[in-house]
Coordinates of C-alpha atoms in Angstrom, one line a residue:
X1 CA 28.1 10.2 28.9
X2 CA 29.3 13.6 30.5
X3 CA 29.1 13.5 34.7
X4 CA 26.3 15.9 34.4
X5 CA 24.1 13.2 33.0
X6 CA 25.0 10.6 35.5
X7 CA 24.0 13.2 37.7
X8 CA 20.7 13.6 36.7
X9 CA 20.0 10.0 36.6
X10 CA 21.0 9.6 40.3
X11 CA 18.8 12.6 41.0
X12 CA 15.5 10.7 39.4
X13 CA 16.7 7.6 41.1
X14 CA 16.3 9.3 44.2
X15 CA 12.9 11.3 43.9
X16 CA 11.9 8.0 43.0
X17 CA 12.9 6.1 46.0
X18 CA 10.6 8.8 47.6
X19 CA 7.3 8.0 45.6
X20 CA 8.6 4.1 46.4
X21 CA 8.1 5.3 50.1
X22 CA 5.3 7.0 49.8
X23 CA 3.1 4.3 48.2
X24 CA 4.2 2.0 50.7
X25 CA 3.9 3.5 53.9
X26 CA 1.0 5.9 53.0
X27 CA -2.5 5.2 55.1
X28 CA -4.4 6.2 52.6
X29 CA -3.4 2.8 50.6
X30 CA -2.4 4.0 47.6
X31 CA -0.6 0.6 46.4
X32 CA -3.8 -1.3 47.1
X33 CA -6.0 0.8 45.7
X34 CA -3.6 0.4 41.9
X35 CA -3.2 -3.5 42.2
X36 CA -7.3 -3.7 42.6
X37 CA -7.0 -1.4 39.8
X38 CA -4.9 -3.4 37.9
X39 CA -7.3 -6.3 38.1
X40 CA -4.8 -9.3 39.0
X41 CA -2.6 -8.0 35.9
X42 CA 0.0 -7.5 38.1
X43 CA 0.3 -11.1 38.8
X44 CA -0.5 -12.6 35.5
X45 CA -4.2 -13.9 33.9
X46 CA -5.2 -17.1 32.5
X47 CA -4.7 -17.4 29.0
X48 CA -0.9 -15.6 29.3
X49 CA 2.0 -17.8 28.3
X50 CA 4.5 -18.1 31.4
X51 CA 6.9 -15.9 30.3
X52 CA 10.0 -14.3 32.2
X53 CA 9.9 -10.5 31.9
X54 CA 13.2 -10.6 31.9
X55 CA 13.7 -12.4 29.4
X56 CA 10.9 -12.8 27.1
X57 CA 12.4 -13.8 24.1
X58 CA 13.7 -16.8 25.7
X59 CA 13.3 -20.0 23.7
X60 CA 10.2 -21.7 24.0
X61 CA 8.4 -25.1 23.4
X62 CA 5.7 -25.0 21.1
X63 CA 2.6 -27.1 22.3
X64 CA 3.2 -29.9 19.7
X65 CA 6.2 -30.7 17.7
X66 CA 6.0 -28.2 14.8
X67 CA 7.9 -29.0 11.6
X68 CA 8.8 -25.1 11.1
X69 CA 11.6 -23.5 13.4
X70 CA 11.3 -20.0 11.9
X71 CA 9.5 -18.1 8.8
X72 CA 10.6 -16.1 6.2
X73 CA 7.4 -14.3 4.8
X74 CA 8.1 -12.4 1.0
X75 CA 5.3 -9.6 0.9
X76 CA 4.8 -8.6 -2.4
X77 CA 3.0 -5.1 -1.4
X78 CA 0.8 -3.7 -4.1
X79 CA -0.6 -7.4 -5.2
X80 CA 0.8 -9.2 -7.7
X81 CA -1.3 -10.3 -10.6
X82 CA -2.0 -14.4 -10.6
X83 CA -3.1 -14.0 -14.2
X84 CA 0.5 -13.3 -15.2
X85 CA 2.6 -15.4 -12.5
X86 CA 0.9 -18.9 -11.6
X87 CA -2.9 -18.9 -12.2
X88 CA -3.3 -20.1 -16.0
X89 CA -6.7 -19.3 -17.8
X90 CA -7.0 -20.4 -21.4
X91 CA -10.4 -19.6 -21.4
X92 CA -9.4 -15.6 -20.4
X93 CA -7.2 -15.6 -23.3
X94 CA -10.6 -16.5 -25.7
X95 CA -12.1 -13.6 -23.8
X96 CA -9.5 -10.7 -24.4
X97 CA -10.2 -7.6 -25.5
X98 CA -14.7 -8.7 -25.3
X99 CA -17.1 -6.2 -23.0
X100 CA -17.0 -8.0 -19.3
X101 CA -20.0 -9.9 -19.5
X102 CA -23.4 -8.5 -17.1
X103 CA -22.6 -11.1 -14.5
X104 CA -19.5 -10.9 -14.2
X105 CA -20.3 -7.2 -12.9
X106 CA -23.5 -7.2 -10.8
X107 CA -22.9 -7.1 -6.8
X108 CA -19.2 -6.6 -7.7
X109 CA -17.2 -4.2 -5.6
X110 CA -14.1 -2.4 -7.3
X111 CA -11.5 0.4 -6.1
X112 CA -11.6 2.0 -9.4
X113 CA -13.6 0.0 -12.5
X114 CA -16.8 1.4 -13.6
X115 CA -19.1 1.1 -16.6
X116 CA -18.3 -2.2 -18.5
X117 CA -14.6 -3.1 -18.8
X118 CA -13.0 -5.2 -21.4
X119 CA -11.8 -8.8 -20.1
X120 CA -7.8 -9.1 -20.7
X121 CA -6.3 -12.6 -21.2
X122 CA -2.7 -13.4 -20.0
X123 CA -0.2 -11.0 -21.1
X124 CA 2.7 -13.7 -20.7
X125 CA 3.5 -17.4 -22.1
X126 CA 3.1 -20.2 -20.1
X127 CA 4.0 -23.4 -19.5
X128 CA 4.5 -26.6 -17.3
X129 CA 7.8 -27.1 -15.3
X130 CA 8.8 -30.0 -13.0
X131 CA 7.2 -33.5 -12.6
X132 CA 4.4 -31.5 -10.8
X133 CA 3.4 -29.8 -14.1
X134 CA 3.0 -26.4 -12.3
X135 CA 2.2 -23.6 -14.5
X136 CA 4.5 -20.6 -14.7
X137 CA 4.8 -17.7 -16.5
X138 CA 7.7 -16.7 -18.3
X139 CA 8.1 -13.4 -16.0
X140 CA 9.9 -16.2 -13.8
X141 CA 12.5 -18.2 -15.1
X142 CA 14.5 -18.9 -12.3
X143 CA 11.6 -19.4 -10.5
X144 CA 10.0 -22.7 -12.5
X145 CA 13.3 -24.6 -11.5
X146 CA 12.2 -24.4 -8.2
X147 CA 8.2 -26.0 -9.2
X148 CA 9.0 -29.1 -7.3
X149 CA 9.8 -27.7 -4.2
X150 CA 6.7 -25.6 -3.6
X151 CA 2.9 -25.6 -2.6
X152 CA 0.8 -23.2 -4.7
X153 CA -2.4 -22.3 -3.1
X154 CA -5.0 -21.1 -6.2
X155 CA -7.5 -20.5 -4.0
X156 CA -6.4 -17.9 -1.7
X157 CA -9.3 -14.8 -1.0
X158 CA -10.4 -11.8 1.2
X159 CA -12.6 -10.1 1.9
X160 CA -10.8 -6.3 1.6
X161 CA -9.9 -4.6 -1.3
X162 CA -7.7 -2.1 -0.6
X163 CA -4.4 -2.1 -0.1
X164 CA -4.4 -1.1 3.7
X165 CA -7.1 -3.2 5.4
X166 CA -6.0 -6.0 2.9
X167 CA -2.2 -5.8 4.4
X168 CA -3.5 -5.4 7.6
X169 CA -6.0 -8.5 7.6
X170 CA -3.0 -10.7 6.2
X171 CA -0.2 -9.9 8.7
X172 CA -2.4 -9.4 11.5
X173 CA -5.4 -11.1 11.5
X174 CA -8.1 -8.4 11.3
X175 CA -8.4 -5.6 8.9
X176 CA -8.4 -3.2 11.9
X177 CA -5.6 -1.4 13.6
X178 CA -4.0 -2.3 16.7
X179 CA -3.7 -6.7 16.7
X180 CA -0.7 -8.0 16.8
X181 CA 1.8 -9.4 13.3
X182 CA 2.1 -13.2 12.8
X183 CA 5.5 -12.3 13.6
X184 CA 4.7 -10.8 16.9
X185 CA 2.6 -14.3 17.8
X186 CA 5.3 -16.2 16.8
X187 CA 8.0 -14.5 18.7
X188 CA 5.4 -14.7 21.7
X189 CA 4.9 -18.9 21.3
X190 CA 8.5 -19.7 20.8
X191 CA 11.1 -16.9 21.7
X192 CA 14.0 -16.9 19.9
X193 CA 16.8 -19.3 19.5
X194 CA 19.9 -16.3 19.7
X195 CA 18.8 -13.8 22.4
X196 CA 21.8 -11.0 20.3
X197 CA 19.4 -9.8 17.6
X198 CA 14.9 -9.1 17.8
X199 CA 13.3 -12.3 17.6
X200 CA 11.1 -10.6 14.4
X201 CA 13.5 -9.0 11.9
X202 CA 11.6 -6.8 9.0
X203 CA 13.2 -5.9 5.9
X204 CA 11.8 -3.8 3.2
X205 CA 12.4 -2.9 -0.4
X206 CA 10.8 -1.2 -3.2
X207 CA 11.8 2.7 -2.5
X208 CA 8.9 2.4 0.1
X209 CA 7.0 0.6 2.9
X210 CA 3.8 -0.6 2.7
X211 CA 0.7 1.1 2.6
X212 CA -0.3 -0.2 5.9
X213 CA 3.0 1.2 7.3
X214 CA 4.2 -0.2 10.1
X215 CA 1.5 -1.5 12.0
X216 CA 2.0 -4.8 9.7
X217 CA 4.6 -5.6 12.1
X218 CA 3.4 -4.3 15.3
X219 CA 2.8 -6.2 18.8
X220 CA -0.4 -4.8 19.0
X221 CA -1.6 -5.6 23.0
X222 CA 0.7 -8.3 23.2
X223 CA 4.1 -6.7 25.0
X224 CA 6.6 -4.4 22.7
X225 CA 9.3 -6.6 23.0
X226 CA 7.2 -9.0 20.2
X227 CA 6.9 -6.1 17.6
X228 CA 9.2 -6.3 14.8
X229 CA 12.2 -4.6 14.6
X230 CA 13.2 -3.1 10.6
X231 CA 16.2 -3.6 9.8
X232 CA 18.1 -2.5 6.4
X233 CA 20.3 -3.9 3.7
X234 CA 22.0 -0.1 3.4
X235 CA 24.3 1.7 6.3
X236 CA 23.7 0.8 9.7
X237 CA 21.6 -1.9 10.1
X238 CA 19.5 -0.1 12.7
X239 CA 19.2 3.6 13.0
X240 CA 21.0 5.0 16.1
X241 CA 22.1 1.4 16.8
X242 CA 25.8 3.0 16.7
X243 CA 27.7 4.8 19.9
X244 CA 27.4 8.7 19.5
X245 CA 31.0 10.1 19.0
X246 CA 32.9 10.2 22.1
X247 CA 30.4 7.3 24.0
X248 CA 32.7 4.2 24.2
X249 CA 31.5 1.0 24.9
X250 CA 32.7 0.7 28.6
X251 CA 30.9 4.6 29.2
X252 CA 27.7 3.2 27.6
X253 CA 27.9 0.3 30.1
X254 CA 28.1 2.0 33.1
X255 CA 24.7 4.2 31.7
X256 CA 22.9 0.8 31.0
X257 CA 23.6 -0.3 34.6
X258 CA 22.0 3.1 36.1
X259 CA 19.0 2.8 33.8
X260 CA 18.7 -0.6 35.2
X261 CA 18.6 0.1 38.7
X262 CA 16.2 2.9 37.9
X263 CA 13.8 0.8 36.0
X264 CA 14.1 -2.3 38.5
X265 CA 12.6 0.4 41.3
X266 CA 9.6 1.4 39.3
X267 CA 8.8 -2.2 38.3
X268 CA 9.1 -3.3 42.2
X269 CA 6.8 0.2 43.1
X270 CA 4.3 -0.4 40.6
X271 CA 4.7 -4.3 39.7
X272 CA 4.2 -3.2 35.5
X273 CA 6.2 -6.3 33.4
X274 CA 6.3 -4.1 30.5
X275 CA 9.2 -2.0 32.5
X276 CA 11.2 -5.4 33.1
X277 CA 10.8 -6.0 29.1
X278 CA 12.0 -2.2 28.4
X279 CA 15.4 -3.4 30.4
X280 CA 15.6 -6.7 28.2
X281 CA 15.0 -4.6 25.2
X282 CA 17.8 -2.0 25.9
X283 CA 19.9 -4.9 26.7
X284 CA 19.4 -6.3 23.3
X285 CA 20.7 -3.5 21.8
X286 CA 23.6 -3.5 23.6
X287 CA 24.3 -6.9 22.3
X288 CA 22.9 -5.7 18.8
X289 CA 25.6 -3.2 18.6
X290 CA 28.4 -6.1 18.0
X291 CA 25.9 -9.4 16.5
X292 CA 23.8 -7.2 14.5
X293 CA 27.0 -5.4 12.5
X294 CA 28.0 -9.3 11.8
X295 CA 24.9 -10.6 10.8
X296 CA 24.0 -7.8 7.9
X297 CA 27.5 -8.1 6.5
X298 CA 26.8 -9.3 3.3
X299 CA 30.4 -8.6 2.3
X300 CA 31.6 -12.2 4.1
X301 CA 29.6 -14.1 1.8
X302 CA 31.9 -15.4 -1.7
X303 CA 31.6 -14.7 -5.0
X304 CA 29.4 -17.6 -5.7
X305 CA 26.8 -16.2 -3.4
X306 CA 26.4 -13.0 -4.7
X307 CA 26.2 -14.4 -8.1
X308 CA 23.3 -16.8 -6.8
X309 CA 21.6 -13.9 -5.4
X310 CA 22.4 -11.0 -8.0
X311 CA 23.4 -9.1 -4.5
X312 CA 25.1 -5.3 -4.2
X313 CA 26.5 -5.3 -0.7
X314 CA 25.6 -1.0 0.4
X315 CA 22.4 -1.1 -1.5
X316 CA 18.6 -1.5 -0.7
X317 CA 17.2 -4.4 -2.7
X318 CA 15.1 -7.6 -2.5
X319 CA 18.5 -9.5 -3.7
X320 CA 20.2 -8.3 -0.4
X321 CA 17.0 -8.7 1.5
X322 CA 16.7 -12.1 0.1
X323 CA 20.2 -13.4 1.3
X324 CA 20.4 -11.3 4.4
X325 CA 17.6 -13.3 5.2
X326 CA 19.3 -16.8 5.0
X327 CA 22.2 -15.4 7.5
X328 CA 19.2 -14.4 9.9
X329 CA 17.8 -17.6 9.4
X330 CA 20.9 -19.5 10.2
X331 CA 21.3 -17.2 12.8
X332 CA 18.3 -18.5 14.7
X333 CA 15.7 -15.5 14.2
X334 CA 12.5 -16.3 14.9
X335 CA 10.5 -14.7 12.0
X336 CA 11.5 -12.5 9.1
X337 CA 9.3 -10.4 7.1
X338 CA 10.3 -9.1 3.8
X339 CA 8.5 -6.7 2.2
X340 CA 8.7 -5.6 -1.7
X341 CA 6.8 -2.1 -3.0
X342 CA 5.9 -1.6 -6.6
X343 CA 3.2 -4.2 -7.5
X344 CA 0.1 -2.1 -7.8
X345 CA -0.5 -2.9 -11.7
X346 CA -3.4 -0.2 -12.4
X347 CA -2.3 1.0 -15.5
X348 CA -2.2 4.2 -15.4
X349 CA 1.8 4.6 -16.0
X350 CA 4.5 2.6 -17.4
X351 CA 5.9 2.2 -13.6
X352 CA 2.3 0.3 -13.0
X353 CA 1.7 -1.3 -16.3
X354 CA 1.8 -5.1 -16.3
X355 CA 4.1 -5.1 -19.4
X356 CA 7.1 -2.9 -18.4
X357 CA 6.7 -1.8 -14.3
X358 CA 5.1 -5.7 -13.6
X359 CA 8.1 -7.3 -15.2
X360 CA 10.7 -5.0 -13.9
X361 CA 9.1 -6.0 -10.4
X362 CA 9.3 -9.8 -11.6
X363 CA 13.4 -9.5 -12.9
X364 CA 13.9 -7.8 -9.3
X365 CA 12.4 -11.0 -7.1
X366 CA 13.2 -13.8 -9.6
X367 CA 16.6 -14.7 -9.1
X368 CA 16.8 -13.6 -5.3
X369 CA 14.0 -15.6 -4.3
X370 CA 14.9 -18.8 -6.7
X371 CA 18.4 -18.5 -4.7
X372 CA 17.0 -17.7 -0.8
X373 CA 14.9 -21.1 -1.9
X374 CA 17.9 -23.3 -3.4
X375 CA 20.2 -22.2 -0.4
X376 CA 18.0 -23.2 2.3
X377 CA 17.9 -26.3 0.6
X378 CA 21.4 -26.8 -0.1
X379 CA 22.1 -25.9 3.9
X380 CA 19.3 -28.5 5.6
X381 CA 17.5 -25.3 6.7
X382 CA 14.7 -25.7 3.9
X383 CA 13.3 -28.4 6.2
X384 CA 12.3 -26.1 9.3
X385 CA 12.0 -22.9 7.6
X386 CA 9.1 -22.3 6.4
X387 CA 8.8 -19.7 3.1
X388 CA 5.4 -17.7 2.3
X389 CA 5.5 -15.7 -0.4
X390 CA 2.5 -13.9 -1.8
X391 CA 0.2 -10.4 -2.0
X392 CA -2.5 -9.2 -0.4
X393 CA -5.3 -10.0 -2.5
X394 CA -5.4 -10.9 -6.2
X395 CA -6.6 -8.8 -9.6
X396 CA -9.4 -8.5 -11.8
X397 CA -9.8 -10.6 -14.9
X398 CA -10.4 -7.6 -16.8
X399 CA -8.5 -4.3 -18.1
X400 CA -8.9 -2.0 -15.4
X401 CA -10.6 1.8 -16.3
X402 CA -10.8 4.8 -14.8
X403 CA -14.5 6.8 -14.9
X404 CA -15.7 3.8 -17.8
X405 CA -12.7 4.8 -20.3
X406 CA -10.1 2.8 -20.8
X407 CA -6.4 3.2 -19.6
X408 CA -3.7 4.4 -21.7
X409 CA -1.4 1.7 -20.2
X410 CA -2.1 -2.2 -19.8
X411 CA -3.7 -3.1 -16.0
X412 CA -5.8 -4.5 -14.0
X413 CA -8.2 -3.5 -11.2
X414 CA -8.2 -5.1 -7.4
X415 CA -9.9 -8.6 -6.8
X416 CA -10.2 -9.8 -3.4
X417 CA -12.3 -12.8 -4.7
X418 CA -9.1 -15.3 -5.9
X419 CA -4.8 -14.8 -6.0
X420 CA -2.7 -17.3 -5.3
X421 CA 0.2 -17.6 -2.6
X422 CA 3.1 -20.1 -2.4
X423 CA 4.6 -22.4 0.6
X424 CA 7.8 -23.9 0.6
X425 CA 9.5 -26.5 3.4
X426 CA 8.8 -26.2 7.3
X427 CA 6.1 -28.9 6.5
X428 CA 4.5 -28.1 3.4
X429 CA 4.2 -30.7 0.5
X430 CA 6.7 -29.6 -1.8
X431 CA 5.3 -29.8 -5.4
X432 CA 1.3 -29.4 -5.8
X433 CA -1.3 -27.2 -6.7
X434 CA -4.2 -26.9 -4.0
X435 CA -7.5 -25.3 -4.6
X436 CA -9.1 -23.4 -7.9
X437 CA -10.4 -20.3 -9.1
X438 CA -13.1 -20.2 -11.7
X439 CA -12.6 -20.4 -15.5
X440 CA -11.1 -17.1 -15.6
X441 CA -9.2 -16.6 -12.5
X442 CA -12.1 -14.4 -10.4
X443 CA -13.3 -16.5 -7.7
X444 CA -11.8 -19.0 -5.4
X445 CA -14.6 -22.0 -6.4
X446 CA -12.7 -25.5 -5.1
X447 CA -10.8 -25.6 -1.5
X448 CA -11.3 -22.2 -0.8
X449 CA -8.3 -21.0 2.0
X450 CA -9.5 -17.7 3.5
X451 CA -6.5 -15.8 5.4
X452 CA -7.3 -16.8 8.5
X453 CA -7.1 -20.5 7.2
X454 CA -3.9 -20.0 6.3
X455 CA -2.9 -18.0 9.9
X456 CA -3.8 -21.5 11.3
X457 CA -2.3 -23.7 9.1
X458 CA 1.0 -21.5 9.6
X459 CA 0.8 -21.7 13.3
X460 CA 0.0 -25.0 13.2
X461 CA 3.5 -25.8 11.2
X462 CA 5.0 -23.9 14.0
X463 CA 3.5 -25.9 16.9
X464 CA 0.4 -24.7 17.9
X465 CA -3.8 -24.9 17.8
X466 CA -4.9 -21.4 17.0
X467 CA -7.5 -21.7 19.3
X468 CA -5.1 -21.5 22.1
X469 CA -2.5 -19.5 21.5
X470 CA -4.4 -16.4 23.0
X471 CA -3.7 -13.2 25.0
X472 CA -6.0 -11.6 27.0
X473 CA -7.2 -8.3 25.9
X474 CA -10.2 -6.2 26.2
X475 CA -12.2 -9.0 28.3
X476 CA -11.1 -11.6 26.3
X477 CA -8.7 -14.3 25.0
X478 CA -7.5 -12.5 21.2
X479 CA -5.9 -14.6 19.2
X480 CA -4.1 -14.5 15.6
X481 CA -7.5 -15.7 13.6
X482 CA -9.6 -13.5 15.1
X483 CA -12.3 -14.8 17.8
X484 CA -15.4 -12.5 15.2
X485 CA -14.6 -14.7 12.8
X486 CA -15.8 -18.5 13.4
X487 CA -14.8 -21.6 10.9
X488 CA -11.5 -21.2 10.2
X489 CA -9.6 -24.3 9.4
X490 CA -6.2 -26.3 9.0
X491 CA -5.6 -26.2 5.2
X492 CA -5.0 -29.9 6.1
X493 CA -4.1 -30.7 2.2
X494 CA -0.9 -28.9 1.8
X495 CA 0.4 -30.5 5.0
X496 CA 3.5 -32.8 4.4

């Protein structure tokens, strides 16, 4: 930093010592009037975990002894289709290629089928793997090794149907923008166990992010420092996390330390912990600037591993995602979202037909995800971490069509009304199938788990009621499952 810029810096600091005076020795009582303003926010409410502005990310105990340490979450944005992956139908397949029956139809609400569509069976074999029997498609052979290890949970539904609101409601709680990410709750409960990299590391794949962009990860009105921080598997892990030319590390120092001083003066004139957190936050990326380099250096891991994986150190994939999660895992990160574009099987091109664009998306996540899963295991981190991997809502037993005609490619339409989503270790009984859609797949009908169901159960694994892990926010006490929405439950079944 050139002398100039120290100067101005010293220059703020001082017209700020000025306002500091000001405030406090003015009769007009200026302070007071703010802090009676502020409503007690200056001191802290009821409801707020007792956190240490400066240090919020500090590890924390949960209020019960959860069996999950940390989450990795495997977004598959777009929505995967159950019909081809995990939920098996043999009376769909005696329905292919008939007119949707009436009922099937009436009250129904689609993004894009109209007129009467024609009911499509499984594209893919089946069959039963492990002692558990799960069925598995053939899109995932890697995958049905792993059939003992996981929970599948058939009986997933929302109630959104696009893309958006859908991503939204399952990351955040509420279709809505502006509510914190799981991530962002999780990092609030229980810090983080290494204060050198974000407590809530997001990773994305695909060629793009999701369609809800970045609010998915977002703190929402719980303090910045909780949002999630992306990350990449390709050049610097961080944009701008890297010196400019000719800053060295002692010269970026000494600026830290002034920026400091400065922001320690407006937090004691104006009593805002969000300024405290800003100084944490530029702290941790001082610290990122040697950990974070470490950590996404997929080059340290051996041959073996990157055969596991199917890895290309320098290139954005899931397979780099996948392991770069298991060294932030190991690493102690808090929560780690991954999230892979390109499962939005409409039809209406090869790229988004089920059988070529579905099952180049099912090659790209097999292996890497069989391997982040067999890893864990083979390192006693399986045990605490808990693994989520699923969509945002499931599809339609029948061929999607556009304006009542059918599509020149094989697809199907948006259901919100049954997918399914798997659970693996941090508490999750390894090796059954919970809940049921209907004959063909279209409704959740037996041990129905909305989302917010499984936002408890999740925080549950981690330690906490749902009910009270809250944050005041608009007159009152927000939490991850949404206080509009009443009846949410443990999905006590899948509980080891």
């Amino acid at each position: 930093m050139k002398p100039a810029h120290f100067a101005r810096l010293k220059h703020t600091e001082l017209e700020h010592l000025t306002r500091r005076h000001f405030l406090s020795k003015c009769s007009t009582g200026l302070g007071a009037m703010w802090l009676a303003g502020m409503g007690g926010r200056a001191w802290g409410e009821s409801g707020i975990l007792n956190k240490d502005p400066s240090n919020p990310l500090a590890p924390a105990s949960p209020r019960f002894a959860g069996k999950a340490k940390r989450v990795i979450y495997l977004h598959m944005a777009g929505a995967p289709s159950q019909h081809e992956l995990f939920d098996y139908k043999p009376e769909l397949q005696k329905l292919n290629g008939k007119d949707c029956p009436k009922e099937f139809l009436e009250g129904k609400q689609f993004a894009f089928i109209q007129g009467v569509p024609k009911m499509l069976g499984p594209q893919f074999e089946f069959k039963q793997h492990g002692q558990s029997g799960a069925w598995i498609s053939d899109r995932l052979p890697h995958f049905a090794s792993m059939a003992d290890d996981v929970c599948f949970i058939k009986s997933m539904h929302t109630d959104q149907f696009n893309h958006g609101p859908a991503q939204l409601l399952v990351h955040t709680g509420t279709q809505n923008l502006g509510a914190p990410a799981i991530g962002a709750w999780a990092t609030y409960g229980l810090g983080s166990e290494n204060q050198n990299l974000p407590g809530f590391i997001v990773l994305t794949s695909g060629g793009k992010n999701p369609d809800a962009g970045k609010s998915v990860w977002g703190s929402g009105y719980l303090p910045s420092v909780y949002q999630g921080v992306q990350c990449r598997s390709q050049g610097e892990p961080v944009l701008y996390l890297d010196d400019p030319e000719g800053i060295t590390r002692p010269l970026r120092r000494r600026s830290l330390d002034t920026l400091d001083r400065l922001n320690q003066q407006i937090a004691a004139d104006v009593g805002d912990a969000e300024t405290i957190t800003r100084i944490a936050q530029y702290e941790m990326a001082y610290r990122m600037q040697m950990h974070a380099t470490d950590a996404f250096d997929l080059k340290q891991e051996n041959e073996a591993t990157h055969q596991l994986y199917g890895t290309e150190p320098g290139k954005e994939s899931f397979a780099n995602n996948c392991l770069l999660a298991r060294r932030l895992a190991e690493r102690g990160v808090r929560y780690i979202q991954l999230f892979h574009w390109g499962w939005d099987s409409h039809g209406v091109s090869a790229t988004e037909a089920l059988n070529q664009g579905f099952s180049d998306r099912c090659k790209e996540v097999d292996r890497p995800m069989t391997a982040l899963l067999k890893d864990l295991k083979q390192r006693g981190l399986l045990e605490d971490t808990l693994v989520v991997w699923g969509g945002e809502f499931g599809r339609t037993p029948m061929q999607e069509n556009r304006g009542g005609v059918g599509m020149a490619f094989i697809g199907r339409d948006h259901n919100p009304g049954g997918f399914t989503l798997w659970m693996a270790g941090g508490g999750v009984k390894p090796g059954i199938s919970y809940g049921e859609t209907d004959p063909i797949g279209y409704e959740a009908i037996i041990d129905k788990v909305s989302v917010h169901d499984l936002h408890a159960t999740m925080l549950h694994m981690m330690g906490f009621d749902h009910e009270k892990l809250n944050y005041p926010s608009q007159g009152v006490a927000q939490r991850l499952t949404n206080i509009t929405k009443p009846g949410t439950k443990l999905v006590k079944g899948i509980l080891a």
